GROMACS .gro file of C-alpha atoms in nm:
model
  118
    1UNK     CA    1  17.127   9.190   4.126
    2UNK     CA    2  17.475   9.328   4.163
    3UNK     CA    3  17.517   9.634   4.381
    4UNK     CA    4  17.544   9.860   4.078
    5UNK     CA    5  17.301  10.145   4.010
    6UNK     CA    6  17.288  10.060   3.637
    7UNK     CA    7  17.214   9.690   3.686
    8UNK     CA    8  16.873   9.732   3.844
    9UNK     CA    9  16.523   9.606   3.772
   10UNK     CA   10  16.454   9.894   3.530
   11UNK     CA   11  16.756   9.794   3.321
   12UNK     CA   12  16.652   9.427   3.326
   13UNK     CA   13  16.300   9.520   3.216
   14UNK     CA   14  16.428   9.757   2.943
   15UNK     CA   15  16.654   9.484   2.803
   16UNK     CA   16  16.369   9.231   2.812
   17UNK     CA   17  16.127   9.466   2.638
   18UNK     CA   18  16.381   9.568   2.374
   19UNK     CA   19  16.483   9.206   2.308
   20UNK     CA   20  16.114   9.116   2.263
   21UNK     CA   21  16.068   9.401   2.015
   22UNK     CA   22  16.383   9.303   1.824
   23UNK     CA   23  16.265   8.941   1.799
   24UNK     CA   24  15.950   9.069   1.627
   25UNK     CA   25  16.109   9.341   1.412
   26UNK     CA   26  16.365   9.095   1.270
   27UNK     CA   27  16.109   8.812   1.238
   28UNK     CA   28  16.343   8.581   1.429
   29UNK     CA   29  16.042   8.510   1.654
   30UNK     CA   30  15.896   8.307   1.365
   31UNK     CA   31  16.200   8.075   1.364
   32UNK     CA   32  16.187   7.973   1.730
   33UNK     CA   33  15.958   7.769   1.953
   34UNK     CA   34  15.758   7.913   2.240
   35UNK     CA   35  15.998   7.746   2.483
   36UNK     CA   36  16.294   7.915   2.312
   37UNK     CA   37  16.104   8.247   2.318
   38UNK     CA   38  16.066   8.200   2.692
   39UNK     CA   39  16.439   8.122   2.723
   40UNK     CA   40  16.519   8.443   2.535
   41UNK     CA   41  16.304   8.669   2.750
   42UNK     CA   42  16.403   8.493   3.072
   43UNK     CA   43  16.770   8.537   2.978
   44UNK     CA   44  16.717   8.906   2.912
   45UNK     CA   45  16.545   8.951   3.247
   46UNK     CA   46  16.818   8.762   3.435
   47UNK     CA   47  17.128   8.860   3.241
   48UNK     CA   48  17.262   9.077   3.525
   49UNK     CA   49  17.160   8.861   3.818
   50UNK     CA   50  17.437   8.723   4.034
   51UNK     CA   51  17.242   8.403   4.098
   52UNK     CA   52  16.977   8.282   3.857
   53UNK     CA   53  16.788   8.067   4.106
   54UNK     CA   54  16.627   7.875   3.821
   55UNK     CA   55  16.418   7.594   3.964
   56UNK     CA   56  16.135   7.548   3.717
   57UNK     CA   57  16.124   7.186   3.609
   58UNK     CA   58  16.121   7.248   3.233
   59UNK     CA   59  16.422   7.481   3.260
   60UNK     CA   60  16.634   7.194   3.385
   61UNK     CA   61  16.659   7.056   3.032
   62UNK     CA   62  17.020   7.083   2.919
   63UNK     CA   63  16.938   7.263   2.594
   64UNK     CA   64  16.746   7.543   2.760
   65UNK     CA   65  17.019   7.582   3.025
   66UNK     CA   66  17.275   7.610   2.746
   67UNK     CA   67  17.065   7.868   2.559
   68UNK     CA   68  17.017   8.076   2.873
   69UNK     CA   69  17.388   8.059   2.956
   70UNK     CA   70  17.484   8.146   2.600
   71UNK     CA   71  17.249   8.445   2.586
   72UNK     CA   72  17.357   8.577   2.925
   73UNK     CA   73  17.726   8.534   2.841
   74UNK     CA   74  17.679   8.716   2.511
   75UNK     CA   75  17.605   9.035   2.709
   76UNK     CA   76  17.958   9.024   2.856
   77UNK     CA   77  18.141   9.335   2.740
   78UNK     CA   78  18.462   9.131   2.708
   79UNK     CA   79  18.309   8.984   2.390
   80UNK     CA   80  18.167   9.315   2.264
   81UNK     CA   81  18.419   9.356   1.980
   82UNK     CA   82  18.350   9.002   1.858
   83UNK     CA   83  17.976   9.068   1.834
   84UNK     CA   84  18.028   9.414   1.685
   85UNK     CA   85  18.234   9.256   1.407
   86UNK     CA   86  17.956   9.004   1.343
   87UNK     CA   87  17.695   9.280   1.330
   88UNK     CA   88  17.903   9.495   1.097
   89UNK     CA   89  17.952   9.203   0.858
   90UNK     CA   90  17.573   9.159   0.829
   91UNK     CA   91  17.364   9.461   0.735
   92UNK     CA   92  17.035   9.283   0.812
   93UNK     CA   93  16.925   8.964   0.981
   94UNK     CA   94  16.790   8.838   0.646
   95UNK     CA   95  17.142   8.844   0.505
   96UNK     CA   96  17.260   8.649   0.810
   97UNK     CA   97  17.135   8.319   0.677
   98UNK     CA   98  17.472   8.165   0.760
   99UNK     CA   99  17.422   8.255   1.126
  100UNK     CA  100  17.276   8.000   1.363
  101UNK     CA  101  16.952   8.087   1.539
  102UNK     CA  102  17.140   8.104   1.870
  103UNK     CA  103  17.394   8.349   1.722
  104UNK     CA  104  17.107   8.566   1.596
  105UNK     CA  105  16.954   8.559   1.944
  106UNK     CA  106  17.292   8.648   2.100
  107UNK     CA  107  17.322   8.947   1.866
  108UNK     CA  108  16.968   9.060   1.950
  109UNK     CA  109  17.014   9.041   2.329
  110UNK     CA  110  17.346   9.226   2.286
  111UNK     CA  111  17.160   9.503   2.101
  112UNK     CA  112  16.887   9.507   2.365
  113UNK     CA  113  17.141   9.527   2.648
  114UNK     CA  114  17.329   9.821   2.501
  115UNK     CA  115  17.031  10.009   2.352
  116UNK     CA  116  16.895  10.180   2.661
  117UNK     CA  117  16.989  10.380   2.966
  118UNK     CA  118  16.842  10.304   3.306
   0.00000   0.00000   0.00000
């Protein structure tokens, strides 16, 4: 992890746990496969790592790599205003039927990342 007191294992775990809870609370978990659930939680755990070091065979599939990259990149504060606008335009996930599943997941990891203090 980066040499930053905030970006430590406790933060990574908090984000992962919060993302997991949000997946359940919003029922998005019911829309995604177990492999995509893994990609979500793995992304949350690794979102602040300098080097992912992913070497598991099933993670080499292009789709899962893209999902992981997308979820990690969605935690970039440079895109915070963009995601905030999306969240403000949707009062609940149920109303977000026009959103793609990946966009919903990006919004959830963004919430998880900014919801706690480590």
